[in-house]
Amino acid sequence: MNSSSLPIASSKRVRAGLLAIWRADRARFVGVILLFGASAVLGLAPPRLVGMLIDRLGEGVGVSEIAGYCTVLLGCTLLQFTTLLFGTRAALVLGEDVFAKLRDDFMA
């Protein structure tokens, strides 16, 4: 069997299909993008905070300021974990729903 006998969609038809999928679940796609974006932004804070903490330790700061840096560091890490967890779950559920819809459309 040669490859020309298989049904191959044109680029225009593929783009139209992707656009239809995007339009059907736009809010969920945007939600996933925002959750992963928030997780990425929160992941930028800990290295900066550790650098600031090291600089401040060299200056001889008190225990209360060290505790403050550590609290913020822990908070950023927990928020990053939470947004990553919910983003991953939302992406997996969205993917399953999209593939189920594609399967149903294919079988219909």
Coordinates of N, CA and C in Angstrom, one line a residue:
M1 N 0.8 -1.2 0.0 CA 0.0 0.0 0.0 C 0.9 1.2 0.0
N2 N 0.7 2.1 -0.9 CA 1.5 3.4 -0.9 C 0.8 4.4 -0.1
S3 N 1.6 5.5 0.3 CA 1.1 6.5 1.2 C 0.0 7.4 0.6
S4 N -0.1 7.4 -0.7 CA -1.1 8.3 -1.3 C -2.5 7.7 -1.2
S5 N -2.6 6.4 -0.8 CA -3.9 5.8 -0.7 C -4.5 6.1 0.7
L6 N -3.7 6.6 1.6 CA -4.2 6.9 3.0 C -4.9 8.2 3.0
P7 N -5.9 8.4 3.7 CA -6.5 9.8 3.8 C -5.7 10.7 4.6
I8 N -5.2 11.8 3.9 CA -4.4 12.8 4.5 C -5.1 14.1 4.4
A9 N -5.3 14.8 5.6 CA -5.9 16.1 5.6 C -5.0 17.2 5.1
S10 N -5.5 18.1 4.5 CA -4.7 19.3 4.1 C -4.4 20.2 5.3
S11 N -3.4 21.0 5.1 CA -3.0 21.9 6.2 C -4.2 22.8 6.6
K12 N -4.9 23.3 5.7 CA -6.1 24.1 5.9 C -7.1 23.4 6.8
R13 N -7.4 22.2 6.5 CA -8.4 21.4 7.2 C -7.9 21.1 8.7
V14 N -6.6 20.8 8.8 CA -6.0 20.6 10.1 C -6.1 21.9 11.0
R15 N -5.8 23.0 10.4 CA -5.9 24.3 11.1 C -7.3 24.6 11.5
A16 N -8.3 24.3 10.6 CA -9.7 24.5 10.9 C -10.1 23.6 12.1
G17 N -9.6 22.3 12.1 CA -10.0 21.4 13.2 C -9.4 21.8 14.5
L18 N -8.1 22.3 14.5 CA -7.5 22.8 15.7 C -8.2 24.0 16.2
L19 N -8.6 24.9 15.3 CA -9.4 26.1 15.7 C -10.7 25.7 16.3
A20 N -11.4 24.7 15.8 CA -12.7 24.3 16.3 C -12.5 23.7 17.7
I21 N -11.4 23.0 18.0 CA -11.1 22.4 19.3 C -10.8 23.6 20.3
W22 N -10.0 24.6 19.8 CA -9.7 25.7 20.7 C -11.0 26.5 21.1
R23 N -11.8 26.7 20.1 CA -13.1 27.5 20.4 C -14.0 26.7 21.3
A24 N -14.0 25.4 21.2 CA -14.9 24.6 22.1 C -14.5 24.7 23.5
D25 N -13.2 24.7 23.8 CA -12.8 24.7 25.2 C -11.8 25.8 25.5
R26 N -12.0 27.0 24.9 CA -11.1 28.1 25.1 C -10.8 28.5 26.5
A27 N -11.8 28.5 27.4 CA -11.7 28.9 28.8 C -10.8 27.9 29.5
R28 N -10.9 26.6 29.2 CA -10.1 25.6 29.8 C -8.7 25.7 29.3
F29 N -8.5 25.9 28.0 CA -7.1 26.1 27.5 C -6.4 27.3 28.2
V30 N -7.1 28.4 28.3 CA -6.5 29.6 28.9 C -6.2 29.3 30.3
G31 N -7.1 28.6 31.0 CA -6.9 28.3 32.4 C -5.6 27.4 32.6
V32 N -5.4 26.4 31.7 CA -4.2 25.6 31.8 C -3.0 26.5 31.6
I33 N -3.0 27.3 30.6 CA -1.9 28.2 30.2 C -1.6 29.1 31.4
L34 N -2.6 29.7 32.0 CA -2.4 30.6 33.2 C -1.8 29.9 34.4
L35 N -2.3 28.7 34.6 CA -1.8 27.9 35.8 C -0.3 27.6 35.6
F36 N 0.1 27.1 34.4 CA 1.5 26.8 34.1 C 2.3 28.1 34.1
G37 N 1.8 29.2 33.6 CA 2.5 30.4 33.6 C 2.8 30.9 35.0
A38 N 1.7 30.8 35.9 CA 1.9 31.2 37.3 C 2.9 30.3 38.0
S39 N 2.9 29.1 37.7 CA 3.9 28.1 38.2 C 5.3 28.5 37.8
A40 N 5.5 28.9 36.5 CA 6.8 29.3 36.0 C 7.3 30.6 36.7
V41 N 6.4 31.5 36.9 CA 6.8 32.8 37.5 C 7.1 32.6 39.0
L42 N 6.3 31.7 39.6 CA 6.6 31.4 41.0 C 8.0 30.7 41.2
G43 N 8.3 29.9 40.2 CA 9.6 29.2 40.2 C 10.8 30.1 40.0
L44 N 10.6 31.3 39.6 CA 11.7 32.3 39.5 C 12.1 32.9 40.8
A45 N 11.2 32.9 41.8 CA 11.4 33.6 43.1 C 12.4 32.9 44.0
P46 N 12.4 31.6 44.1 CA 13.3 30.9 45.1 C 14.8 31.2 44.8
P47 N 15.3 31.1 43.6 CA 16.7 31.4 43.4 C 17.1 32.8 43.7
R48 N 16.2 33.7 43.4 CA 16.4 35.1 43.8 C 16.4 35.3 45.3
L49 N 15.5 34.7 45.9 CA 15.4 34.8 47.4 C 16.6 34.2 48.1
V50 N 17.1 33.1 47.6 CA 18.3 32.4 48.2 C 19.5 33.3 48.0
G51 N 19.6 33.9 46.8 CA 20.7 34.9 46.6 C 20.7 36.1 47.5
M52 N 19.5 36.6 47.7 CA 19.3 37.7 48.6 C 19.6 37.3 50.1
L53 N 19.2 36.1 50.4 CA 19.5 35.6 51.8 C 21.0 35.4 52.0
I54 N 21.7 34.9 51.0 CA 23.1 34.7 51.2 C 23.8 36.1 51.3
D55 N 23.4 37.1 50.5 CA 23.9 38.4 50.6 C 23.7 39.0 52.0
R56 N 22.5 38.8 52.5 CA 22.1 39.4 53.8 C 22.9 38.6 55.0
L57 N 23.1 37.3 54.8 CA 23.9 36.6 55.8 C 25.3 37.1 55.9
G58 N 25.8 37.4 54.7 CA 27.2 38.0 54.7 C 27.3 39.3 55.4
E59 N 26.2 40.0 55.5 CA 26.1 41.3 56.2 C 25.8 41.2 57.7
G60 N 25.5 39.9 58.1 CA 25.3 39.7 59.5 C 23.9 40.1 60.0
V61 N 22.9 39.7 59.4 CA 21.5 40.0 59.8 C 21.1 39.1 60.9
G62 N 19.9 39.5 61.5 CA 19.4 38.8 62.6 C 18.5 37.6 62.2
V63 N 18.2 36.8 63.2 CA 17.4 35.6 63.0 C 16.0 35.9 62.4
S64 N 15.4 37.0 62.9 CA 14.1 37.3 62.4 C 14.0 37.5 60.9
E65 N 15.0 38.2 60.4 CA 15.1 38.5 58.9 C 15.3 37.2 58.2
I66 N 16.2 36.3 58.7 CA 16.4 35.0 58.1 C 15.1 34.2 58.0
A67 N 14.4 34.2 59.1 CA 13.1 33.5 59.2 C 12.1 34.1 58.2
G68 N 12.1 35.4 58.0 CA 11.3 36.0 57.0 C 11.6 35.6 55.6
Y69 N 12.9 35.5 55.3 CA 13.3 35.0 53.9 C 12.8 33.6 53.8
C70 N 13.1 32.8 54.8 CA 12.7 31.4 54.7 C 11.2 31.2 54.6
T71 N 10.4 32.0 55.3 CA 9.0 31.9 55.2 C 8.5 32.2 53.8
V72 N 9.0 33.3 53.2 CA 8.6 33.7 51.8 C 9.1 32.6 50.8
L73 N 10.3 32.1 51.1 CA 10.8 31.0 50.2 C 9.9 29.8 50.2
L74 N 9.5 29.4 51.4 CA 8.6 28.2 51.6 C 7.2 28.5 51.0
G75 N 6.7 29.7 51.2 CA 5.4 30.1 50.6 C 5.4 30.1 49.0
C76 N 6.5 30.6 48.4 CA 6.6 30.6 47.0 C 6.7 29.1 46.5
T77 N 7.5 28.3 47.2 CA 7.6 26.9 46.8 C 6.3 26.2 46.9
L78 N 5.6 26.4 47.9 CA 4.2 25.7 48.1 C 3.2 26.2 47.0
L79 N 3.3 27.5 46.8 CA 2.4 28.0 45.7 C 2.7 27.5 44.4
Q80 N 4.0 27.4 44.1 CA 4.4 26.8 42.8 C 4.0 25.4 42.7
F81 N 4.2 24.6 43.7 CA 3.7 23.2 43.7 C 2.2 23.1 43.5
T82 N 1.5 24.0 44.2 CA 0.0 23.9 44.0 C -0.4 24.3 42.6
T83 N 0.1 25.4 42.1 CA -0.3 25.8 40.7 C 0.2 24.7 39.7
L84 N 1.3 24.1 39.9 CA 1.8 23.0 39.0 C 0.9 21.8 39.1
L85 N 0.5 21.5 40.3 CA -0.4 20.3 40.5 C -1.7 20.5 39.8
F86 N -2.4 21.7 40.1 CA -3.7 21.9 39.5 C -3.5 22.2 38.0
G87 N -2.4 22.7 37.5 CA -2.2 22.9 36.1 C -2.1 21.6 35.4
T88 N -1.3 20.7 36.0 CA -1.1 19.4 35.4 C -2.4 18.6 35.3
R89 N -3.2 18.6 36.4 CA -4.5 18.0 36.5 C -5.4 18.5 35.4
A90 N -5.5 19.8 35.3 CA -6.4 20.5 34.3 C -5.9 20.1 32.9
A91 N -4.6 20.1 32.7 CA -4.2 19.7 31.3 C -4.5 18.3 31.0
L92 N -4.3 17.4 31.9 CA -4.6 16.0 31.7 C -6.1 15.8 31.4
V93 N -7.0 16.4 32.2 CA -8.4 16.3 32.0 C -8.8 16.9 30.7
L94 N -8.3 18.0 30.4 CA -8.6 18.7 29.1 C -8.2 17.8 27.9
G95 N -7.0 17.2 28.0 CA -6.5 16.3 27.0 C -7.4 15.1 26.8
E96 N -7.8 14.5 27.9 CA -8.7 13.4 27.8 C -10.0 13.7 27.2
D97 N -10.6 14.9 27.6 CA -11.8 15.4 27.0 C -11.7 15.6 25.5
V98 N -10.6 16.2 25.1 CA -10.4 16.5 23.7 C -10.2 15.2 22.9
F99 N -9.5 14.3 23.4 CA -9.3 13.0 22.7 C -10.6 12.2 22.7
A100 N -11.4 12.3 23.7 CA -12.7 11.6 23.7 C -13.6 12.2 22.6
K101 N -13.6 13.5 22.5 CA -14.4 14.2 21.5 C -13.9 13.8 20.1
L102 N -12.6 13.8 19.9 CA -12.1 13.4 18.6 C -12.5 12.0 18.3
R103 N -12.4 11.1 19.3 CA -12.7 9.7 19.0 C -14.2 9.5 18.7
D104 N -15.0 10.3 19.4 CA -16.5 10.2 19.1 C -16.8 10.7 17.7
D105 N -16.1 11.8 17.4 CA -16.4 12.4 16.0 C -15.9 11.4 14.9
F106 N -14.8 10.7 15.2 CA -14.2 9.8 14.2 C -15.1 8.6 14.1
M107 N -15.7 8.1 15.2 CA -16.5 6.9 15.1 C -17.9 7.2 14.6
A108 N -18.3 8.4 14.7 CA -19.7 8.8 14.2 C -19.8 8.7 12.7

